[in-house]
Amino acid sequence: MSRSAHPAGPRHGDVLPEGHYTAPPADLNRLDEKVWSRTVARTADGVVTVGGIEVTRLAEEFGTPAYFLDEADFRARCRAWADAFGPDADVFYAGKAFLSRAVVRWLKEEGLNLDVCSGGELVCALDAGMPAERIAFHGNNKSTEEIERAVEAGVGRIVLDSFQEIVRVAHIAQSRGRRQRVQIRVTVGVEAHTHEFIATAHEDQKFGIALAGGQAAEAVRRALKLDGLELIGIHSHIGSQIFDMAGFEVSARRVVQLLAAVRDEHGVELPEIDLGGGLGIAYTSDDDPREPHEIAKALSEIVTRECEAAGLRTPRISVEPGRAIVGPTAFTLYEVGTVKPLEGLRTYVSVDGGMSDNIRTALYDAEYSVALASRASDAEPMLSRVVGKHCESGDIVVRDAFLPADVAPGDLVAVPATGAYCRSMASNYNHALRPPVVAVRDGEARVIVRRETEEDLLRLDVG
Ligand code: LLP
């Protein structure tokens, strides 16, 4: 294996081409604890470890690409959220970020609830033993079958997203002699400062019922009249990967205003509000996420203040973090296949995965970090683009990052903060086999989602 330096690409002191990066970090071997899960470290000879296991051993045993999930970190984050919000609030982990039976068991053990948004997620949750009353069922177009399953299972709440659904859920519940606990999802008209595709509270998009123009008040009016429904509260989710609490503040204020209007009109104080998920995490050292206790404090202060002003009892608050719990707990391990220096531009480092295991860079222009993981290196920083093996020039995993200039085929590189929306959005593009998720804890590694096989692919192909 060649370890020679690649001369192409800018170095210290050069004028750098356009990109999303700042200067190269002082020490490329250092693992910034902001972006790496808690038990990640480097051994004295430079190999990255997680849960005490070297990535070189993990790659041998489980292959690459693979996601390695730090179970201790996942559990610690669950506890941090539960402790921060305390007994008078509920934390629902958003399963869309990443869901598997093992994850459901961890959530159950750590006292969290679960938000699901499809029949598939519901089946996974129930199969792994999550009590139905701890499940919230979401979605802007739930099928009749999905609603029937959710009602029959006895889920703790269904979040209603349209006028049609109010009637549908009421009918299904009533025909089974049930009264289904529901919330109404409203759009509060907030422009969250995040990528357009993951902002959800402005009015011109598909989710929820607008507060503006009295739509949400009308939805409440209708829901309160139906025997099959027990309206327990109002729900608002403003978007994802948000750092600024201002959007949550506006959202909470507007939701409380609706509660006050409902009280004035119907004499009913709805007992709950859900402020959704969307809290940002650090993908690179430039990101500064907030800790759960700061978020809990900020949200409960806003709600308490607004309720006092409106003369309302403070409702029970719930939140739905997905990314903030699982995102930082995993990294993707890849093997480098080719290294292509483009003079004066950057060096393309191709790995054995790509947009099929991480679509976020292509889809949202997401930024990631990367580290040489199988060894340390003292070579110069080299501006690199980590790309996959798919047939698209947009198949980029890490758009702009510095790797040591001696990175070479056979090296392992790790991309941190891939726990959320990577395996759950993975695809079989180019008949790629979706990578496994391996949970690592206290020196032990076990597969929780196995690698797909060619037989898996062919089994679906029945033509
Ligand atoms: N609650 C609701 C109603 C949601 O729609 C979502 C995310 C969450 C909670 C959890 O949001 P989180 O805390 O994970 O940001 N695929 C995109 C993110 C889509 C989020 C969809 N809804 C991405 O990779 O950035």
GROMACS .gro file of C-alpha atoms and ligand atoms in nm:
model
  488
    1MET     CA    1   0.000   0.000   0.000
    2SER     CA    2   0.145   0.334  -0.100
    3ARG     CA    3   0.186   0.595   0.171
    4SER     CA    4   0.332   0.861  -0.054
    5ALA     CA    5   0.203   1.216  -0.020
    6HIS     CA    6  -0.026   1.347  -0.292
    7PRO     CA    7   0.105   1.681  -0.402
    8ALA     CA    8  -0.217   1.821  -0.550
    9GLY     CA    9  -0.465   2.044  -0.371
   10PRO     CA   10  -0.409   2.353  -0.160
   11ARG     CA   11  -0.201   2.344   0.154
   12HIS     CA   12  -0.131   2.576   0.442
   13GLY     CA   13  -0.084   2.930   0.314
   14ASP     CA   14  -0.233   2.867  -0.033
   15VAL     CA   15  -0.533   3.058  -0.161
   16LEU     CA   16  -0.813   2.808  -0.114
   17PRO     CA   17  -1.083   2.733  -0.370
   18GLU     CA   18  -1.443   2.813  -0.288
   19GLY     CA   19  -1.604   2.585  -0.032
   20HIS     CA   20  -1.764   2.544   0.307
   21TYR     CA   21  -1.446   2.526   0.508
   22THR     CA   22  -1.227   2.743   0.717
   23ALA     CA   23  -0.856   2.690   0.771
   24PRO     CA   24  -0.725   2.337   0.825
   25PRO     CA   25  -0.743   2.231   1.190
   26ALA     CA   26  -0.418   2.254   1.384
   27ASP     CA   27  -0.409   1.881   1.452
   28LEU     CA   28  -0.579   1.644   1.209
   29ASN     CA   29  -0.546   1.352   1.450
   30ARG     CA   30  -0.747   1.521   1.722
   31LEU     CA   31  -1.107   1.402   1.753
   32ASP     CA   32  -1.329   1.693   1.848
   33GLU     CA   33  -1.564   1.567   2.121
   34LYS     CA   34  -1.832   1.794   1.980
   35VAL     CA   35  -1.878   1.576   1.673
   36TRP     CA   36  -1.767   1.233   1.795
   37SER     CA   37  -1.967   1.010   2.027
   38ARG     CA   38  -1.858   0.993   2.389
   39THR     CA   39  -1.655   0.675   2.392
   40VAL     CA   40  -1.457   0.750   2.075
   41ALA     CA   41  -1.081   0.791   2.128
   42ARG     CA   42  -0.747   0.715   1.961
   43THR     CA   43  -0.507   0.453   2.091
   44ALA     CA   44  -0.144   0.540   2.155
   45ASP     CA   45  -0.061   0.410   1.806
   46GLY     CA   46  -0.328   0.624   1.649
   47VAL     CA   47  -0.617   0.387   1.577
   48VAL     CA   48  -0.964   0.525   1.646
   49THR     CA   49  -1.167   0.323   1.898
   50VAL     CA   50  -1.528   0.323   2.005
   51GLY     CA   51  -1.647   0.151   2.323
   52GLY     CA   52  -1.285   0.043   2.362
   53ILE     CA   53  -1.269  -0.143   2.027
   54GLU     CA   54  -1.033  -0.047   1.746
   55VAL     CA   55  -1.196   0.037   1.415
   56THR     CA   56  -0.946  -0.186   1.237
   57ARG     CA   57  -1.090  -0.482   1.431
   58LEU     CA   58  -1.445  -0.365   1.369
   59ALA     CA   59  -1.379  -0.338   0.996
   60GLU     CA   60  -1.235  -0.689   0.989
   61GLU     CA   61  -1.528  -0.836   1.172
   62PHE     CA   62  -1.818  -0.639   1.022
   63GLY     CA   63  -1.681  -0.505   0.693
   64THR     CA   64  -1.722  -0.157   0.549
   65PRO     CA   65  -1.914   0.056   0.498
   66ALA     CA   66  -2.084   0.018   0.834
   67TYR     CA   67  -2.243   0.239   1.095
   68PHE     CA   68  -2.108   0.199   1.449
   69LEU     CA   69  -2.345   0.316   1.719
   70ASP     CA   70  -2.216   0.400   2.064
   71GLU     CA   71  -2.484   0.244   2.284
   72ALA     CA   72  -2.360   0.403   2.608
   73ASP     CA   73  -2.379   0.745   2.445
   74PHE     CA   74  -2.728   0.678   2.309
   75ARG     CA   75  -2.852   0.575   2.653
   76ALA     CA   76  -2.679   0.872   2.820
   77ARG     CA   77  -2.846   1.112   2.577
   78CYS     CA   78  -3.188   0.955   2.644
   79ARG     CA   79  -3.133   1.000   3.016
   80ALA     CA   80  -3.012   1.357   2.970
   81TRP     CA   81  -3.332   1.446   2.783
   82ALA     CA   82  -3.557   1.265   3.030
   83ASP     CA   83  -3.381   1.426   3.330
   84ALA     CA   84  -3.381   1.772   3.172
   85PHE     CA   85  -3.756   1.767   3.112
   86GLY     CA   86  -3.841   1.590   3.436
   87PRO     CA   87  -4.157   1.412   3.547
   88ASP     CA   88  -4.393   1.689   3.434
   89ALA     CA   89  -4.304   1.659   3.065
   90ASP     CA   90  -4.270   1.380   2.810
   91VAL     CA   91  -3.985   1.309   2.571
   92PHE     CA   92  -4.079   1.123   2.255
   93TYR     CA   93  -3.782   0.998   2.053
   94ALA     CA   94  -3.855   1.056   1.681
   95GLY     CA   95  -3.810   0.712   1.530
   96LYS     CA   96  -3.765   0.844   1.177
   97ALA     CA   97  -3.411   0.948   1.268
   98PHE     CA   98  -3.318   0.583   1.319
   99LEU     CA   99  -3.528   0.294   1.443
  100SER     CA  100  -3.457  -0.069   1.515
  101ARG     CA  101  -3.580  -0.318   1.771
  102ALA     CA  102  -3.271  -0.270   1.986
  103VAL     CA  103  -3.325   0.107   1.985
  104VAL     CA  104  -3.686   0.059   2.094
  105ARG     CA  105  -3.571  -0.158   2.386
  106TRP     CA  106  -3.313   0.104   2.491
  107LEU     CA  107  -3.579   0.376   2.478
  108LYS     CA  108  -3.813   0.167   2.685
  109GLU     CA  109  -3.545   0.097   2.944
  110GLU     CA  110  -3.439   0.462   2.961
  111GLY     CA  111  -3.796   0.583   3.011
  112LEU     CA  112  -3.854   0.759   2.679
  113ASN     CA  113  -4.165   0.752   2.462
  114LEU     CA  114  -4.161   0.703   2.088
  115ASP     CA  115  -4.294   0.898   1.792
  116VAL     CA  116  -4.365   0.688   1.482
  117CYS     CA  117  -4.491   0.808   1.147
  118SER     CA  118  -4.574   0.497   0.946
  119GLY     CA  119  -4.715   0.149   0.981
  120GLY     CA  120  -4.361   0.013   0.949
  121GLU     CA  121  -4.229   0.219   1.239
  122LEU     CA  122  -4.537   0.125   1.443
  123VAL     CA  123  -4.480  -0.246   1.382
  124CYS     CA  124  -4.114  -0.216   1.482
  125ALA     CA  125  -4.209  -0.032   1.803
  126LEU     CA  126  -4.479  -0.280   1.904
  127ASP     CA  127  -4.275  -0.582   1.806
  128ALA     CA  128  -3.989  -0.470   2.030
  129GLY     CA  129  -4.226  -0.427   2.321
  130MET     CA  130  -4.285  -0.052   2.344
  131PRO     CA  131  -4.612  -0.015   2.536
  132ALA     CA  132  -4.869   0.131   2.294
  133GLU     CA  133  -4.965   0.410   2.532
  134ARG     CA  134  -4.607   0.542   2.505
  135ILE     CA  135  -4.635   0.573   2.125
  136ALA     CA  136  -4.741   0.883   1.929
  137PHE     CA  137  -4.853   0.830   1.571
  138HIS     CA  138  -4.772   1.100   1.315
  139GLY     CA  139  -4.796   1.157   0.941
  140ASN     CA  140  -4.964   1.388   0.695
  141ASN     CA  141  -5.136   1.108   0.503
  142LYS     CA  142  -5.187   0.809   0.727
  143SER     CA  143  -5.370   0.531   0.547
  144THR     CA  144  -5.694   0.387   0.680
  145GLU     CA  145  -5.506   0.065   0.761
  146GLU     CA  146  -5.241   0.256   0.954
  147ILE     CA  147  -5.503   0.443   1.156
  148GLU     CA  148  -5.689   0.119   1.227
  149ARG     CA  149  -5.372  -0.048   1.350
  150ALA     CA  150  -5.279   0.247   1.566
  151VAL     CA  151  -5.624   0.271   1.722
  152GLU     CA  152  -5.650  -0.105   1.776
  153ALA     CA  153  -5.304  -0.117   1.933
  154GLY     CA  154  -5.413   0.162   2.168
  155VAL     CA  155  -5.145   0.421   2.087
  156GLY     CA  156  -5.122   0.704   2.338
  157ARG     CA  157  -5.191   0.971   2.081
  158ILE     CA  158  -5.253   1.024   1.713
  159VAL     CA  159  -5.140   1.361   1.582
  160LEU     CA  160  -5.407   1.483   1.339
  161ASP     CA  161  -5.274   1.661   1.036
  162SER     CA  162  -5.577   1.752   0.820
  163PHE     CA  163  -5.952   1.806   0.830
  164GLN     CA  164  -6.009   1.475   0.653
  165GLU     CA  165  -5.806   1.293   0.914
  166ILE     CA  166  -6.009   1.436   1.201
  167VAL     CA  167  -6.315   1.263   1.057
  168ARG     CA  168  -6.129   0.946   0.959
  169VAL     CA  169  -5.974   0.885   1.299
  170ALA     CA  170  -6.298   0.971   1.479
  171HIS     CA  171  -6.490   0.726   1.265
  172ILE     CA  172  -6.239   0.443   1.305
  173ALA     CA  173  -6.217   0.491   1.681
  174GLN     CA  174  -6.592   0.520   1.727
  175SER     CA  175  -6.664   0.212   1.520
  176ARG     CA  176  -6.443   0.020   1.763
  177GLY     CA  177  -6.604   0.169   2.068
  178ARG     CA  178  -6.293   0.373   2.144
  179ARG     CA  179  -6.217   0.731   2.226
  180GLN     CA  180  -5.877   0.801   2.072
  181ARG     CA  181  -5.650   1.055   2.237
  182VAL     CA  182  -5.542   1.304   1.970
  183GLN     CA  183  -5.348   1.625   1.921
  184ILE     CA  184  -5.392   1.864   1.629
  185ARG     CA  185  -5.076   1.962   1.444
  186VAL     CA  186  -5.075   2.330   1.360
  187THR     CA  187  -4.845   2.539   1.146
  188VAL     CA  188  -4.753   2.849   1.335
  189GLY     CA  189  -4.609   3.048   1.045
  190VAL     CA  190  -4.248   3.047   1.163
  191GLU     CA  191  -3.963   3.055   0.915
  192ALA     CA  192  -3.712   2.826   1.087
  193HIS     CA  193  -3.351   2.903   0.999
  194THR     CA  194  -3.265   2.575   0.836
  195HIS     CA  195  -3.262   2.413   0.492
  196GLU     CA  196  -3.589   2.468   0.304
  197PHE     CA  197  -3.653   2.094   0.272
  198ILE     CA  198  -3.646   2.043   0.650
  199ALA     CA  199  -3.840   2.354   0.757
  200THR     CA  200  -4.201   2.271   0.841
  201ALA     CA  201  -4.381   2.557   1.011
  202HIS     CA  202  -4.420   2.812   0.735
  203GLU     CA  203  -4.758   2.797   0.568
  204ASP     CA  204  -4.670   2.695   0.213
  205GLN     CA  205  -4.595   2.327   0.280
  206LYS     CA  206  -4.782   2.004   0.334
  207PHE     CA  207  -4.781   1.956   0.712
  208GLY     CA  208  -5.037   2.059   0.970
  209ILE     CA  209  -5.328   2.300   0.981
  210ALA     CA  210  -5.257   2.673   0.968
  211LEU     CA  211  -5.321   2.893   1.268
  212ALA     CA  212  -5.358   3.176   1.023
  213GLY     CA  213  -5.709   3.243   0.895
  214GLY     CA  214  -5.867   3.050   1.182
  215GLN     CA  215  -5.807   2.706   1.025
  216ALA     CA  216  -5.664   2.553   1.341
  217ALA     CA  217  -5.944   2.696   1.555
  218GLU     CA  218  -6.192   2.538   1.315
  219ALA     CA  219  -6.010   2.203   1.342
  220VAL     CA  220  -6.039   2.220   1.723
  221ARG     CA  221  -6.411   2.303   1.691
  222ARG     CA  222  -6.468   1.995   1.477
  223ALA     CA  223  -6.252   1.761   1.686
  224LEU     CA  224  -6.427   1.862   2.010
  225LYS     CA  225  -6.763   1.764   1.862
  226LEU     CA  226  -6.667   1.408   1.770
  227ASP     CA  227  -6.730   1.126   2.017
  228GLY     CA  228  -6.447   0.911   1.883
  229LEU     CA  229  -6.184   1.171   1.977
  230GLU     CA  230  -6.040   1.299   2.302
  231LEU     CA  231  -5.856   1.615   2.208
  232ILE     CA  232  -5.564   1.639   2.450
  233GLY     CA  233  -5.362   1.918   2.294
  234ILE     CA  234  -5.192   2.107   2.015
  235HIS     CA  235  -4.876   2.005   1.833
  236SER     CA  236  -4.618   2.216   1.648
  237HIS     CA  237  -4.296   2.105   1.482
  238ILE     CA  238  -4.108   2.390   1.317
  239GLY     CA  239  -3.829   2.208   1.134
  240SER     CA  240  -3.498   2.035   1.182
  241GLN     CA  241  -3.132   2.107   1.262
  242ILE     CA  242  -3.223   2.434   1.436
  243PHE     CA  243  -2.987   2.610   1.679
  244ASP     CA  244  -3.176   2.929   1.742
  245MET     CA  245  -3.444   2.906   2.014
  246ALA     CA  246  -3.629   3.209   1.872
  247GLY     CA  247  -3.840   2.992   1.641
  248PHE     CA  248  -3.948   2.772   1.932
  249GLU     CA  249  -4.034   3.080   2.130
  250VAL     CA  250  -4.268   3.212   1.860
  251SER     CA  251  -4.413   2.866   1.812
  252ALA     CA  252  -4.484   2.818   2.184
  253ARG     CA  253  -4.637   3.162   2.210
  254ARG     CA  254  -4.873   3.101   1.918
  255VAL     CA  255  -4.973   2.757   2.042
  256VAL     CA  256  -5.054   2.902   2.384
  257GLN     CA  257  -5.259   3.177   2.215
  258LEU     CA  258  -5.462   2.904   2.048
  259LEU     CA  259  -5.512   2.730   2.385
  260ALA     CA  260  -5.642   3.059   2.524
  261ALA     CA  261  -5.877   3.103   2.228
  262VAL     CA  262  -6.004   2.747   2.277
  263ARG     CA  263  -6.067   2.817   2.644
  264ASP     CA  264  -6.255   3.138   2.558
  265GLU     CA  265  -6.469   2.971   2.295
  266HIS     CA  266  -6.534   2.629   2.446
  267GLY     CA  267  -6.456   2.665   2.815
  268VAL     CA  268  -6.200   2.386   2.777
  269GLU     CA  269  -5.833   2.406   2.877
  270LEU     CA  270  -5.646   2.155   2.663
  271PRO     CA  271  -5.398   1.984   2.895
  272GLU     CA  272  -5.097   1.928   2.664
  273ILE     CA  273  -4.877   2.093   2.407
  274ASP     CA  274  -4.609   1.929   2.196
  275LEU     CA  275  -4.335   2.150   2.057
  276GLY     CA  276  -4.190   1.887   1.824
  277GLY     CA  277  -3.826   1.808   1.760
  278GLY     CA  278  -3.569   1.979   1.544
  279LEU     CA  279  -3.282   2.061   1.780
  280GLY     CA  280  -2.954   2.083   1.594
  281ILE     CA  281  -2.637   1.882   1.651
  282ALA     CA  282  -2.272   1.943   1.568
  283TYR     CA  283  -2.174   1.799   1.233
  284THR     CA  284  -1.854   2.001   1.227
  285SER     CA  285  -1.652   2.187   1.489
  286ASP     CA  286  -1.822   2.510   1.380
  287ASP     CA  287  -2.161   2.398   1.515
  288ASP     CA  288  -2.259   2.479   1.875
  289PRO     CA  289  -2.563   2.282   1.980
  290ARG     CA  290  -2.751   2.341   2.303
  291GLU     CA  291  -2.766   2.092   2.584
  292PRO     CA  292  -3.101   1.930   2.672
  293HIS     CA  293  -3.122   2.109   3.008
  294GLU     CA  294  -3.084   2.450   2.839
  295ILE     CA  295  -3.354   2.359   2.588
  296ALA     CA  296  -3.587   2.227   2.858
  297LYS     CA  297  -3.537   2.540   3.067
  298ALA     CA  298  -3.594   2.774   2.773
  299LEU     CA  299  -3.908   2.594   2.655
  300SER     CA  300  -4.068   2.561   2.996
  301GLU     CA  301  -3.998   2.926   3.078
  302ILE     CA  302  -4.158   3.041   2.755
  303VAL     CA  303  -4.466   2.825   2.803
  304THR     CA  304  -4.507   2.916   3.170
  305ARG     CA  305  -4.472   3.286   3.095
  306GLU     CA  306  -4.718   3.279   2.807
  307CYS     CA  307  -4.969   3.076   3.006
  308GLU     CA  308  -4.949   3.312   3.302
  309ALA     CA  309  -5.008   3.604   3.070
  310ALA     CA  310  -5.312   3.427   2.922
  311GLY     CA  311  -5.443   3.311   3.261
  312LEU     CA  312  -5.409   2.943   3.166
  313ARG     CA  313  -5.288   2.650   3.372
  314THR     CA  314  -4.947   2.546   3.235
  315PRO     CA  315  -5.006   2.246   3.009
  316ARG     CA  316  -4.790   1.932   3.012
  317ILE     CA  317  -4.515   1.981   2.754
  318SER     CA  318  -4.380   1.716   2.523
  319VAL     CA  319  -4.093   1.726   2.277
  320GLU     CA  320  -3.979   1.494   1.998
  321PRO     CA  321  -3.602   1.498   1.951
  322GLY     CA  322  -3.471   1.251   1.697
  323ARG     CA  323  -3.141   1.378   1.561
  324ALA     CA  324  -3.033   1.530   1.893
  325ILE     CA  325  -3.045   1.187   2.055
  326VAL     CA  326  -2.917   0.947   1.791
  327GLY     CA  327  -2.728   1.175   1.551
  328PRO     CA  328  -2.407   1.218   1.750
  329THR     CA  329  -2.397   0.855   1.865
  330ALA     CA  330  -2.283   0.692   1.541
  331PHE     CA  331  -2.014   0.722   1.277
  332THR     CA  332  -1.985   0.559   0.937
  333LEU     CA  333  -1.667   0.368   0.869
  334TYR     CA  334  -1.551   0.346   0.508
  335GLU     CA  335  -1.250   0.207   0.331
  336VAL     CA  336  -1.069   0.432   0.088
  337GLY     CA  337  -1.058   0.286  -0.264
  338THR     CA  338  -0.902   0.555  -0.481
  339VAL     CA  339  -0.736   0.892  -0.428
  340LYS     CA  340  -0.749   1.141  -0.714
  341PRO     CA  341  -0.560   1.469  -0.674
  342LEU     CA  342  -0.692   1.752  -0.895
  343GLU     CA  343  -0.418   2.009  -0.928
  344GLY     CA  344  -0.509   2.347  -0.771
  345LEU     CA  345  -0.854   2.225  -0.666
  346ARG     CA  346  -0.876   1.943  -0.417
  347THR     CA  347  -0.824   1.571  -0.382
  348TYR     CA  348  -1.113   1.333  -0.439
  349VAL     CA  349  -1.103   1.045  -0.193
  350SER     CA  350  -1.343   0.769  -0.301
  351VAL     CA  351  -1.489   0.539  -0.039
  352ASP     CA  352  -1.683   0.215  -0.060
  353GLY     CA  353  -2.026   0.370   0.019
  354GLY     CA  354  -2.175   0.707  -0.066
  355MET     CA  355  -2.515   0.859  -0.129
  356SER     CA  356  -2.683   0.521  -0.067
  357ASP     CA  357  -2.576   0.530   0.300
  358ASN     CA  358  -2.574   0.909   0.343
  359ILE     CA  359  -2.802   1.107   0.114
  360ARG     CA  360  -2.794   1.415   0.334
  361THR     CA  361  -2.503   1.589   0.164
  362ALA     CA  362  -2.661   1.554  -0.181
  363LEU     CA  363  -3.011   1.636  -0.058
  364TYR     CA  364  -2.956   1.920   0.189
  365ASP     CA  365  -2.603   2.032   0.117
  366ALA     CA  366  -2.528   1.897   0.465
  367GLU     CA  367  -2.181   1.941   0.607
  368TYR     CA  368  -1.987   1.659   0.769
  369SER     CA  369  -1.644   1.602   0.916
  370VAL     CA  370  -1.410   1.314   0.843
  371ALA     CA  371  -1.104   1.161   1.005
  372LEU     CA  372  -0.843   0.910   0.904
  373ALA     CA  373  -0.935   0.636   1.149
  374SER     CA  374  -0.708   0.335   1.097
  375ARG     CA  375  -0.391   0.525   1.186
  376ALA     CA  376  -0.265   0.866   1.288
  377SER     CA  377  -0.065   1.071   1.041
  378ASP     CA  378   0.171   1.365   1.059
  379ALA     CA  379   0.132   1.446   0.690
  380GLU     CA  380   0.025   1.794   0.580
  381PRO     CA  381  -0.349   1.870   0.571
  382MET     CA  382  -0.489   1.819   0.223
  383LEU     CA  383  -0.818   1.972   0.108
  384SER     CA  384  -1.029   1.669   0.026
  385ARG     CA  385  -1.372   1.576  -0.095
  386VAL     CA  386  -1.493   1.239   0.024
  387VAL     CA  387  -1.706   1.085  -0.248
  388GLY     CA  388  -1.888   0.758  -0.289
  389LYS     CA  389  -1.896   0.490  -0.555
  390HIS     CA  390  -2.229   0.575  -0.718
  391CYS     CA  391  -2.287   0.687  -1.073
  392GLU     CA  392  -2.347   1.054  -0.997
  393SER     CA  393  -2.110   1.343  -0.963
  394GLY     CA  394  -2.330   1.465  -0.675
  395ASP     CA  395  -2.245   1.149  -0.482
  396ILE     CA  396  -2.058   1.340  -0.213
  397VAL     CA  397  -2.031   1.235   0.151
  398VAL     CA  398  -1.810   1.516   0.284
  399ARG     CA  399  -1.791   1.815   0.057
  400ASP     CA  400  -1.493   1.994   0.203
  401ALA     CA  401  -1.264   1.857   0.469
  402PHE     CA  402  -0.895   1.823   0.540
  403LEU     CA  403  -0.738   1.478   0.547
  404PRO     CA  404  -0.370   1.404   0.585
  405ALA     CA  405  -0.197   1.422   0.248
  406ASP     CA  406  -0.077   1.062   0.273
  407VAL     CA  407  -0.428   0.914   0.280
  408ALA     CA  408  -0.419   0.610   0.057
  409PRO     CA  409  -0.623   0.314  -0.069
  410GLY     CA  410  -0.686   0.068   0.213
  411ASP     CA  411  -0.705   0.338   0.482
  412LEU     CA  412  -1.019   0.353   0.691
  413VAL     CA  413  -1.191   0.689   0.723
  414ALA     CA  414  -1.474   0.765   0.963
  415VAL     CA  415  -1.751   1.022   0.921
  416PRO     CA  416  -1.902   1.121   1.257
  417ALA     CA  417  -2.258   1.227   1.346
  418THR     CA  418  -2.425   0.988   1.104
  419GLY     CA  419  -2.666   0.832   1.356
  420ALA     CA  420  -2.967   1.026   1.234
  421TYR     CA  421  -3.125   1.017   0.889
  422CYS     CA  422  -2.845   0.813   0.730
  423ARG     CA  423  -2.936   0.444   0.774
  424SER     CA  424  -3.304   0.546   0.794
  425MET     CA  425  -3.278   0.721   0.454
  426ALA     CA  426  -3.041   0.468   0.296
  427SER     CA  427  -3.126   0.331  -0.047
  428ASN     CA  428  -3.031   0.051  -0.280
  429TYR     CA  429  -2.927   0.290  -0.556
  430ASN     CA  430  -2.702   0.105  -0.801
  431HIS     CA  431  -2.810  -0.212  -0.617
  432ALA     CA  432  -2.595  -0.109  -0.324
  433LEU     CA  433  -2.632  -0.327  -0.018
  434ARG     CA  434  -2.740  -0.115   0.276
  435PRO     CA  435  -2.475  -0.125   0.551
  436PRO     CA  436  -2.523  -0.280   0.892
  437VAL     CA  437  -2.566  -0.094   1.218
  438VAL     CA  438  -2.337  -0.230   1.484
  439ALA     CA  439  -2.393  -0.134   1.847
  440VAL     CA  440  -2.076  -0.102   2.048
  441ARG     CA  441  -2.069  -0.096   2.426
  442ASP     CA  442  -1.802  -0.173   2.688
  443GLY     CA  443  -1.568  -0.361   2.459
  444GLU     CA  444  -1.844  -0.557   2.286
  445ALA     CA  445  -1.987  -0.508   1.940
  446ARG     CA  446  -2.305  -0.663   1.808
  447VAL     CA  447  -2.500  -0.622   1.488
  448ILE     CA  448  -2.844  -0.469   1.550
  449VAL     CA  449  -2.933  -0.426   1.182
  450ARG     CA  450  -2.748  -0.665   0.955
  451ARG     CA  451  -2.588  -0.582   0.622
  452GLU     CA  452  -2.811  -0.645   0.324
  453THR     CA  453  -2.708  -0.928   0.099
  454GLU     CA  454  -2.742  -0.984  -0.273
  455GLU     CA  455  -3.001  -1.250  -0.183
  456ASP     CA  456  -3.205  -0.980  -0.005
  457LEU     CA  457  -3.205  -0.775  -0.324
  458LEU     CA  458  -3.292  -1.067  -0.548
  459ARG     CA  459  -3.566  -1.188  -0.312
  460LEU     CA  460  -3.763  -0.869  -0.379
  461ASP     CA  461  -3.716  -0.903  -0.753
  462VAL     CA  462  -3.988  -1.149  -0.845
  463GLY     CA  463  -4.031  -1.067  -1.216
  464LLP     N1  464  -4.138   1.550   1.522
  464LLP     C1  465  -4.189   1.561   1.399
  464LLP     C2  466  -4.333   1.582   1.383
  464LLP     C3  467  -4.106   1.556   1.288
  464LLP     O1  468  -4.157   1.568   1.167
  464LLP     C4  469  -3.968   1.536   1.306
  464LLP     C5  470  -3.876   1.528   1.191
  464LLP     C6  471  -3.918   1.523   1.436
  464LLP     C7  472  -4.006   1.531   1.543
  464LLP     C8  473  -3.773   1.498   1.466
  464LLP     O2  474  -3.691   1.599   1.421
  464LLP     P1  475  -3.535   1.601   1.464
  464LLP     O3  476  -3.531   1.626   1.612
  464LLP     O4  477  -3.479   1.468   1.430
  464LLP     O5  478  -3.476   1.710   1.384
  464LLP     N2  479  -3.430   1.397   0.682
  464LLP     C9  480  -3.402   1.528   0.736
  464LLP    C10  481  -3.482   1.557   0.859
  464LLP    C11  482  -3.629   1.540   0.839
  464LLP    C12  483  -3.703   1.558   0.967
  464LLP    C13  484  -3.844   1.516   0.954
  464LLP     N3  485  -3.920   1.532   1.072
  464LLP    C14  486  -3.253   1.541   0.763
  464LLP     O6  487  -3.181   1.445   0.737
  464LLP     O7  488  -3.206   1.645   0.806
   0.00000   0.00000   0.00000
